[in-house]
CSV table of C-alpha atoms in Angstrom, one decimal:
chain,number,residue,atom,x,y,z
A,1,MET,CA,38.6,10.9,30.7
A,2,ALA,CA,37.6,11.5,27.1
A,3,PHE,CA,34.0,11.9,26.2
A,4,ARG,CA,32.5,8.9,24.4
A,5,ARG,CA,29.1,8.8,22.8
A,6,LYS,CA,26.8,6.1,24.1
A,7,SER,CA,26.0,3.5,21.5
A,8,ASN,CA,22.8,1.5,21.5
A,9,ARG,CA,23.9,-0.9,18.8
A,10,LYS,CA,23.5,-4.5,19.9
A,11,THR,CA,26.2,-7.0,19.1
A,12,GLY,CA,25.2,-10.0,17.0
A,13,ALA,CA,24.8,-11.3,13.5
A,14,PRO,CA,24.6,-8.6,10.9
A,15,LEU,CA,21.3,-8.0,9.2
A,16,PRO,CA,20.7,-9.4,5.6
A,17,PRO,CA,21.1,-6.8,2.8
A,18,GLY,CA,18.0,-4.7,2.3
A,19,CYS,CA,17.0,-4.9,6.0
A,20,ARG,CA,17.1,-2.5,8.9
A,21,PRO,CA,15.9,-2.4,12.5
A,22,SER,CA,12.3,-1.2,12.9
A,23,PRO,CA,12.1,2.3,14.4
A,24,THR,CA,9.3,1.1,16.8
A,25,ASN,CA,10.5,-2.3,18.1
A,26,SER,CA,14.0,-2.8,16.6
A,27,LEU,CA,13.0,-6.0,14.8
A,28,PRO,CA,14.3,-6.4,11.3
A,29,VAL,CA,12.1,-5.1,8.6
A,30,VAL,CA,12.2,-4.9,4.8
A,31,GLY,CA,10.7,-2.3,2.4
A,32,CYS,CA,7.6,-3.1,0.3
A,33,GLY,CA,8.5,-0.8,-2.6
A,34,VAL,CA,6.3,2.2,-1.5
A,35,ASP,CA,7.8,4.7,1.1
A,36,SER,CA,4.4,5.9,2.2
A,37,LEU,CA,3.2,2.4,2.8
A,38,ASP,CA,6.3,1.5,4.8
A,39,SER,CA,5.6,4.5,7.1
A,40,LEU,CA,2.0,3.3,7.6
A,41,LEU,CA,3.1,-0.2,8.5
A,42,GLY,CA,5.5,1.0,11.2
A,43,GLY,CA,8.7,1.3,9.1
A,44,GLY,CA,8.3,-1.8,6.8
A,45,LEU,CA,7.3,-5.4,6.8
A,46,HIS,CA,8.7,-7.6,9.6
A,47,ILE,CA,10.7,-10.7,8.7
A,48,GLY,CA,8.4,-13.7,8.8
A,49,SER,CA,5.2,-11.7,8.3
A,50,THR,CA,2.5,-11.7,5.6
A,51,LEU,CA,0.8,-8.7,3.9
A,52,VAL,CA,-2.6,-9.5,2.5
A,53,VAL,CA,-3.9,-7.0,-0.1
A,54,GLU,CA,-7.6,-7.1,-0.9
A,55,GLU,CA,-7.8,-6.4,-4.6
A,56,ASP,CA,-10.0,-3.9,-6.4
A,57,GLU,CA,-12.6,-5.2,-8.8
A,58,PHE,CA,-10.3,-5.0,-11.8
A,59,GLY,CA,-7.3,-6.2,-9.9
A,60,SER,CA,-4.9,-3.7,-11.5
A,61,TYR,CA,-3.7,-1.9,-8.4
A,62,GLY,CA,-3.2,-5.0,-6.4
A,63,ARG,CA,-0.9,-6.4,-9.1
A,64,ILE,CA,1.0,-3.1,-9.1
A,65,LEU,CA,1.6,-3.3,-5.4
A,66,LEU,CA,2.9,-6.9,-5.9
A,67,SER,CA,5.2,-5.7,-8.7
A,68,LEU,CA,6.6,-2.9,-6.6
A,69,PHE,CA,7.2,-5.4,-3.7
A,70,ALA,CA,9.1,-7.8,-6.1
A,71,ALA,CA,11.0,-4.9,-7.7
A,72,GLU,CA,12.2,-3.8,-4.2
A,73,GLY,CA,13.4,-7.3,-3.6
A,74,ALA,CA,15.2,-7.6,-6.9
A,75,VAL,CA,17.1,-4.3,-6.3
A,76,SER,CA,18.0,-5.4,-2.7
A,77,LYS,CA,19.3,-8.8,-4.1
A,78,HIS,CA,16.6,-10.8,-2.4
A,79,SER,CA,15.4,-14.2,-3.7
A,80,LEU,CA,12.0,-14.0,-5.4
A,81,PHE,CA,9.3,-16.6,-5.6
A,82,VAL,CA,6.3,-15.6,-7.7
A,83,ALA,CA,3.1,-17.6,-8.2
A,84,SER,CA,0.0,-16.8,-10.1
A,85,ALA,CA,-2.9,-18.6,-11.8
A,86,SER,CA,-4.5,-15.7,-13.7
A,87,HIS,CA,-1.2,-14.2,-15.1
A,88,ASP,CA,2.0,-15.8,-16.3
A,89,PRO,CA,4.4,-15.4,-13.3
A,90,ASP,CA,7.4,-15.1,-15.8
A,91,ASP,CA,5.6,-12.2,-17.4
A,92,ILE,CA,5.2,-10.5,-14.0
A,93,LEU,CA,9.0,-10.7,-13.4
A,94,ASP,CA,9.7,-9.4,-16.9
A,95,HIS,CA,7.6,-6.3,-16.4
A,96,LEU,CA,8.8,-5.1,-13.0
A,97,PRO,CA,9.1,-1.3,-12.7
A,98,GLY,CA,12.5,0.2,-13.0
A,99,VAL,CA,14.2,2.4,-10.4
A,100,HIS,CA,13.5,6.1,-10.8
A,101,VAL,CA,16.5,8.3,-11.0
A,102,ALA,CA,16.1,11.8,-9.5
A,103,GLY,CA,16.3,14.5,-12.2
A,104,GLU,CA,15.8,12.1,-15.1
A,105,VAL,CA,13.3,13.3,-17.7
A,106,GLN,CA,11.5,10.5,-19.4
A,107,THR,CA,10.8,10.6,-23.1
A,108,ARG,CA,7.5,9.9,-24.7
A,109,GLY,CA,8.8,6.9,-26.4
A,110,ALA,CA,9.7,5.1,-23.2
A,111,THR,CA,8.7,1.5,-22.8
A,112,THR,CA,5.6,0.9,-20.8
A,113,ASP,CA,3.8,-2.1,-19.5
A,114,SER,CA,1.8,-4.2,-21.9
A,115,ASN,CA,-1.3,-3.7,-19.8
A,116,ALA,CA,-1.1,0.1,-19.9
A,117,GLY,CA,-4.1,0.3,-22.2
A,118,SER,CA,-6.5,-0.9,-19.5
A,119,THR,CA,-9.1,1.4,-17.9
A,120,ALA,CA,-7.2,1.7,-14.6
A,121,MET,CA,-3.8,2.3,-16.2
A,122,GLY,CA,-5.0,4.6,-18.9
A,123,SER,CA,-5.4,7.5,-16.4
A,124,ILE,CA,-2.0,6.8,-14.9
A,125,LEU,CA,0.4,7.4,-17.8
A,126,GLU,CA,-0.1,11.2,-18.2
A,127,GLU,CA,2.3,14.0,-18.8
A,128,GLU,CA,3.5,15.8,-15.7
A,129,ASP,CA,5.8,18.7,-15.1
A,130,GLU,CA,5.3,19.1,-11.4
A,131,GLU,CA,8.9,18.3,-10.5
A,132,LYS,CA,10.3,20.9,-12.9
A,133,ASN,CA,7.9,23.6,-11.6
A,134,ALA,CA,8.7,22.7,-8.0
A,135,GLN,CA,12.4,23.5,-8.6
A,136,ASP,CA,11.8,27.0,-9.8
A,137,LEU,CA,11.8,29.4,-6.9
A,138,LYS,CA,9.7,32.5,-7.3
A,139,ILE,CA,10.2,34.4,-4.0
A,140,ALA,CA,13.5,33.3,-2.6
A,141,TRP,CA,15.2,33.2,-5.9
A,142,ARG,CA,18.6,34.1,-4.4
A,143,TYR,CA,18.8,30.6,-2.8
A,144,GLU,CA,18.2,28.8,-6.1
A,145,LYS,CA,21.9,28.6,-6.9
A,146,LYS,CA,23.0,27.9,-3.4
A,147,THR,CA,24.5,24.4,-2.7
A,148,PRO,CA,22.3,22.4,-0.4
A,149,MET,CA,23.7,21.4,2.9
A,150,PRO,CA,24.0,17.7,3.5
A,151,SER,CA,21.4,16.4,6.0
A,152,ALA,CA,22.9,14.8,9.1
A,153,ALA,CA,19.8,12.6,9.6
A,154,ALA,CA,20.0,11.1,6.1
A,155,PRO,CA,20.8,7.4,6.2
A,156,GLN,CA,24.0,6.2,4.7
A,157,LEU,CA,22.4,3.2,3.0
A,158,GLN,CA,19.2,3.5,1.0
A,159,PHE,CA,16.6,1.2,2.5
A,160,SER,CA,13.7,1.8,0.1
A,161,HIS,CA,13.7,2.9,-3.5
A,162,THR,CA,11.4,4.9,-5.8
A,163,PHE,CA,10.3,3.1,-8.9
A,164,ASP,CA,9.2,4.4,-12.3
A,165,LEU,CA,6.1,2.7,-13.6
A,166,GLY,CA,7.0,3.6,-17.2
A,167,GLN,CA,10.3,1.8,-17.2
A,168,ARG,CA,11.3,-1.9,-16.9
A,169,LEU,CA,13.7,-3.4,-14.5
A,170,GLN,CA,16.5,-5.6,-15.9
A,171,LEU,CA,16.9,-8.4,-13.4
A,172,ASP,CA,20.4,-9.1,-12.4
A,173,ALA,CA,21.8,-12.7,-13.0
A,174,SER,CA,22.6,-12.9,-9.3
A,175,VAL,CA,19.0,-12.6,-8.2
A,176,GLN,CA,17.6,-16.1,-7.5
A,177,ARG,CA,14.0,-16.5,-8.7
A,178,GLN,CA,11.4,-19.2,-9.0
A,179,THR,CA,8.0,-19.1,-10.6
A,180,PHE,CA,4.9,-21.3,-10.2
A,181,ASN,CA,1.9,-21.3,-12.5
A,182,GLY,CA,-1.3,-22.5,-10.9
A,183,LEU,CA,-3.0,-23.3,-14.2
A,184,LEU,CA,-0.4,-25.9,-15.1
A,185,CYS,CA,-1.0,-28.0,-12.0
A,186,ASP,CA,-2.3,-31.5,-12.8
A,187,SER,CA,-2.5,-33.0,-9.3
A,188,GLY,CA,-5.8,-31.4,-8.5
A,189,ASN,CA,-4.6,-29.4,-5.5
A,190,ALA,CA,-2.5,-26.4,-6.6
A,191,TYR,CA,-1.9,-25.2,-3.1
A,192,LYS,CA,-0.1,-28.4,-2.0
A,193,ASP,CA,2.1,-28.2,-5.1
A,194,LEU,CA,2.8,-24.6,-4.4
A,195,LEU,CA,4.0,-25.3,-0.9
A,196,LYS,CA,6.1,-28.2,-2.2
A,197,CYS,CA,7.7,-25.9,-4.8
A,198,LEU,CA,8.3,-23.2,-2.2
A,199,ASP,CA,10.0,-25.7,0.2
A,200,GLU,CA,12.4,-26.9,-2.5
A,201,PHE,CA,13.3,-23.4,-3.5
A,202,ALA,CA,13.8,-22.3,0.2
A,203,ALA,CA,16.0,-25.3,0.8
A,204,LYS,CA,18.3,-24.3,-2.1
A,205,GLN,CA,18.6,-20.7,-0.8
A,206,SER,CA,19.2,-21.9,2.8
A,207,VAL,CA,17.3,-19.0,4.3
A,208,HIS,CA,16.6,-19.6,8.0
A,209,ALA,CA,15.4,-17.4,10.8
A,210,GLY,CA,18.2,-15.2,12.2
A,211,GLY,CA,20.6,-15.8,9.3
A,212,SER,CA,22.4,-13.3,7.2
A,213,GLN,CA,22.5,-15.1,3.9
A,214,GLY,CA,19.6,-13.3,2.4
A,215,VAL,CA,15.8,-12.8,2.4
A,216,LEU,CA,13.2,-14.7,0.5
A,217,ARG,CA,10.3,-12.7,-0.9
A,218,VAL,CA,7.1,-14.7,-1.7
A,219,CYS,CA,4.7,-13.0,-4.1
A,220,LEU,CA,1.4,-14.7,-4.5
A,221,HIS,CA,-1.1,-13.2,-6.9
A,222,SER,CA,-4.9,-13.5,-6.6
A,223,VAL,CA,-5.0,-16.4,-4.1
A,224,GLY,CA,-8.5,-17.7,-3.6
A,225,SER,CA,-9.7,-17.0,-7.2
A,226,PRO,CA,-11.6,-19.8,-9.0
A,227,LEU,CA,-8.6,-20.4,-11.2
A,228,TRP,CA,-6.7,-21.8,-8.2
A,229,GLY,CA,-9.5,-24.1,-7.1
A,230,GLY,CA,-9.3,-26.8,-9.8
A,231,PRO,CA,-12.0,-29.4,-9.3
A,232,SER,CA,-13.0,-27.7,-6.0
A,233,HIS,CA,-14.0,-24.4,-7.6
A,234,SER,CA,-17.6,-25.6,-7.9
A,235,ASP,CA,-17.8,-26.1,-4.1
A,236,PRO,CA,-17.1,-22.7,-2.4
A,237,GLY,CA,-17.0,-24.3,1.1
A,238,ARG,CA,-14.3,-26.8,0.1
A,239,HIS,CA,-12.3,-24.1,-1.7
A,240,GLY,CA,-12.5,-21.8,1.3
A,241,ARG,CA,-11.1,-24.5,3.6
A,242,GLU,CA,-8.2,-25.2,1.2
A,243,VAL,CA,-7.4,-21.5,1.2
A,244,LEU,CA,-7.3,-21.3,5.0
A,245,GLN,CA,-5.2,-24.5,5.3
A,246,PHE,CA,-2.8,-23.1,2.8
A,247,LEU,CA,-2.4,-19.7,4.6
A,248,HIS,CA,-1.9,-21.5,7.9
A,249,ALA,CA,0.8,-23.8,6.4
A,250,LEU,CA,2.5,-20.8,4.7
A,251,GLN,CA,2.5,-18.8,8.0
A,252,VAL,CA,4.3,-21.6,9.8
A,253,ARG,CA,7.0,-21.8,7.1
A,254,LEU,CA,7.5,-18.0,7.1
A,255,ARG,CA,8.0,-17.9,10.9
A,256,SER,CA,10.8,-20.5,10.6
A,257,MET,CA,12.9,-18.8,7.9
A,258,SER,CA,14.0,-15.3,6.9
A,259,ALA,CA,11.2,-14.6,4.5
A,260,VAL,CA,8.3,-12.2,3.9
A,261,ALA,CA,5.2,-12.6,1.8
A,262,ILE,CA,2.7,-10.5,0.0
A,263,ILE,CA,-0.7,-12.1,-1.0
A,264,THR,CA,-3.4,-10.5,-3.1
A,265,VAL,CA,-6.9,-11.9,-2.6
A,266,PRO,CA,-10.0,-11.2,-4.7
A,267,SER,CA,-12.3,-10.7,-1.7
A,268,HIS,CA,-15.0,-9.2,-3.9
A,269,LEU,CA,-15.5,-12.7,-5.5
A,270,TRP,CA,-16.1,-14.4,-2.2
A,271,ALA,CA,-19.7,-14.9,-1.2
A,272,GLY,CA,-20.3,-13.3,2.2
A,273,GLY,CA,-17.6,-12.0,4.5
A,274,HIS,CA,-16.9,-15.0,6.7
A,275,LEU,CA,-13.9,-16.2,4.6
A,276,MET,CA,-12.3,-12.8,4.6
A,277,ARG,CA,-12.7,-12.5,8.4
A,278,ARG,CA,-10.9,-15.8,8.8
A,279,VAL,CA,-8.1,-14.7,6.4
A,280,LYS,CA,-7.8,-11.5,8.4
A,281,GLN,CA,-7.3,-13.4,11.6
A,282,MET,CA,-4.6,-15.6,10.1
A,283,SER,CA,-2.6,-12.7,8.6
A,284,ASP,CA,-0.3,-10.0,10.0
A,285,TYR,CA,-1.0,-7.0,7.8
A,286,VAL,CA,-4.3,-6.6,5.9
A,287,VAL,CA,-5.0,-3.6,3.6
A,288,HIS,CA,-7.8,-3.0,1.1
A,289,VAL,CA,-7.4,-1.1,-2.2
A,290,GLU,CA,-10.6,0.5,-3.4
A,291,SER,CA,-10.4,1.8,-6.9
A,292,PHE,CA,-12.7,4.5,-8.3
A,293,ALA,CA,-12.6,3.0,-11.7
A,294,GLY,CA,-16.1,2.0,-12.7
A,295,SER,CA,-17.8,3.5,-9.7
A,296,ALA,CA,-19.8,6.6,-9.0
A,297,LYS,CA,-16.9,8.1,-7.1
A,298,GLN,CA,-14.9,8.5,-10.3
A,299,GLN,CA,-17.3,11.2,-11.4
A,300,ASN,CA,-17.4,12.9,-8.0
A,301,THR,CA,-15.4,16.2,-8.1
A,302,LEU,CA,-14.4,15.6,-4.4
A,303,TYR,CA,-12.1,12.8,-5.4
A,304,ARG,CA,-10.7,14.2,-8.5
A,305,ASP,CA,-7.2,14.3,-7.1
A,306,TYR,CA,-7.1,10.6,-6.2
A,307,HIS,CA,-7.4,7.3,-7.9
A,308,GLY,CA,-8.9,5.3,-5.0
A,309,LEU,CA,-9.2,4.8,-1.3
A,310,PHE,CA,-6.7,2.9,0.8
A,311,HIS,CA,-8.1,1.1,3.9
A,312,ILE,CA,-5.9,-0.4,6.6
A,313,ARG,CA,-7.8,-3.4,8.0
A,314,LYS,CA,-5.2,-4.8,10.4
A,315,LEU,CA,-1.8,-4.0,11.9
A,316,PRO,CA,0.2,-6.5,14.0
A,317,CYS,CA,1.2,-6.2,17.6
A,318,TRP,CA,4.8,-7.4,17.9
A,319,VAL,CA,5.7,-5.8,21.2
A,320,GLY,CA,3.1,-4.7,23.7
A,321,LEU,CA,-0.6,-5.2,24.0
A,322,ALA,CA,-1.9,-3.2,21.0
A,323,ALA,CA,-0.6,-2.0,17.7
A,324,ILE,CA,0.6,1.6,17.3
A,325,PRO,CA,-2.4,3.7,16.4
A,326,LEU,CA,-2.3,5.8,13.2
A,327,ASP,CA,-2.9,9.6,13.2
A,328,SER,CA,-5.7,9.2,10.7
A,329,THR,CA,-8.0,6.5,9.3
A,330,ASP,CA,-8.8,8.2,6.0
A,331,TRP,CA,-6.2,7.4,3.3
A,332,ALA,CA,-6.2,7.6,-0.5
A,333,PHE,CA,-3.7,6.6,-3.2
A,334,LYS,CA,-2.5,8.5,-6.2
A,335,MET,CA,-1.1,6.9,-9.4
A,336,ARG,CA,1.2,8.9,-11.6
A,337,ARG,CA,3.8,8.0,-14.2
A,338,LYS,CA,6.6,8.2,-11.7
A,339,THR,CA,5.4,6.9,-8.3
A,340,PHE,CA,2.6,5.2,-6.4
A,341,SER,CA,1.9,7.2,-3.2
A,342,ILE,CA,-0.5,6.9,-0.3
A,343,VAL,CA,-1.6,10.2,1.2
A,344,LYS,CA,-4.2,11.5,3.7
A,345,LEU,CA,-7.6,12.0,2.3
A,346,HIS,CA,-8.3,15.8,2.2
A,347,LEU,CA,-11.4,17.0,0.5
A,348,PRO,CA,-11.0,20.2,-1.5
A,349,PRO,CA,-12.4,23.5,0.0
A,350,ASP,CA,-15.7,24.8,-1.2
A,351,LEU,CA,-14.8,28.0,-3.1
A,352,SER,CA,-18.1,28.5,-4.8
A,353,GLU,CA,-19.4,32.1,-4.6
A,354,THR,CA,-23.1,31.0,-4.6
A,355,ALA,CA,-22.7,28.8,-1.5
A,356,SER,CA,-25.5,29.6,1.0
A,357,ARG,CA,-26.7,28.2,4.2
A,358,THR,CA,-29.6,25.9,3.7
A,359,GLN,CA,-30.3,25.3,7.4
A,360,GLU,CA,-30.1,28.8,8.6
A,361,ASP,CA,-32.2,29.5,11.8
A,362,PRO,CA,-35.1,31.8,11.1
A,363,VAL,CA,-35.1,35.0,13.0
A,364,ALA,CA,-38.4,36.0,14.5
A,365,PRO,CA,-39.5,39.6,14.1
A,366,ARG,CA,-38.8,41.7,17.1
A,367,LYS,CA,-41.8,43.2,18.8
A,368,PRO,CA,-41.6,46.8,20.1
A,369,LEU,CA,-41.4,47.2,23.8
A,370,GLY,CA,-44.2,49.3,25.3
A,371,ALA,CA,-44.5,51.3,28.5
A,372,CYS,CA,-45.7,50.0,31.7
A,373,SER,CA,-49.4,49.4,31.8
A,374,THR,CA,-52.0,47.9,34.1
A,375,GLY,CA,-53.6,45.9,31.4
A,376,ALA,CA,-54.4,42.3,32.0
A,377,PRO,CA,-51.7,39.8,31.0
A,378,GLY,CA,-52.2,38.1,27.7
A,379,THR,CA,-54.2,41.0,26.1
A,380,ARG,CA,-53.3,42.4,22.7
A,381,GLY,CA,-51.3,45.5,22.4
A,382,THR,CA,-48.5,46.5,24.7
A,383,PRO,CA,-47.3,43.6,26.8
A,384,SER,CA,-47.8,43.9,30.5
A,385,LEU,CA,-44.8,44.0,32.9
A,386,GLU,CA,-44.9,42.3,36.2
A,387,PHE,CA,-43.1,43.9,39.2
């Protein structure tokens, strides 16, 4: 009898393009455009889930995460639905980052984003030669010309891509897309019009749960800002109720079709923390991007290698009683010309030569031991010994 390798592959409908089974629970997941973020979220975003991103005060990094999420969907031939009230959604699609090609050297005259002159983006587009220096071997120089062996664990199909923030992605004509501008809403309730537009677009794409036709990516920028409120922006309580009702209705729609959503929220503009706590309860993934721009941490030498902190507020529990715990709770993100990466927060070592202990225990002077005497205890001079 010939030996046959046991296969754990389950028979059924094939997964849509750009999807793969999760390494933790075998449910279909999609990439969010950042490899390190996919690893933190358990392999990617599950189909039918929502990722809520708490924006920084300037909103730059939250918009970059949304652009990377949309760019990953465009490369994977997913349908895109982009909505915003503070920026033109068509402009967001026109300025998606391009795919980074390994070994490609970018010229100084490359096209960059129109918002690259802002405070947060000004420190990002800087010249780097780290990739070239990493390829030069100093010690084992004999192995420099050796052909690398192919890795057996490398996947045949690329699940996630690396994007270059200094280039623009040319959208293919086969990528279906729809935009919604919240400022052009005349009905008085932009959230209802947004849901209606989303339903019409999803019906045309015929995306349903368990189907293999494709995946719909919903990108909602700065939901809950005063620009979305319309007449209700003067009443924070009414606006908060509209946001919660909208998120609940969106969650019901995502559960019934093959779709995934990313939502950026300006939580720093909401008075108190009760609204953000409710939003956290109604979402699957919640992360917070804390930028160092405009804060005292920007001048702190301990954080000179990072551009901000990355907090993971909530992870879902799809199978089991609790989510898979992470090996660390301290994360930071780096922004460079090439990539956006999330790494563990490591403080630099203290290499100063003048470092000294400030809380050193004082050493009392040692008294000389005397010979045996018959003096009374407690008298000055040689201490008495008791036998």
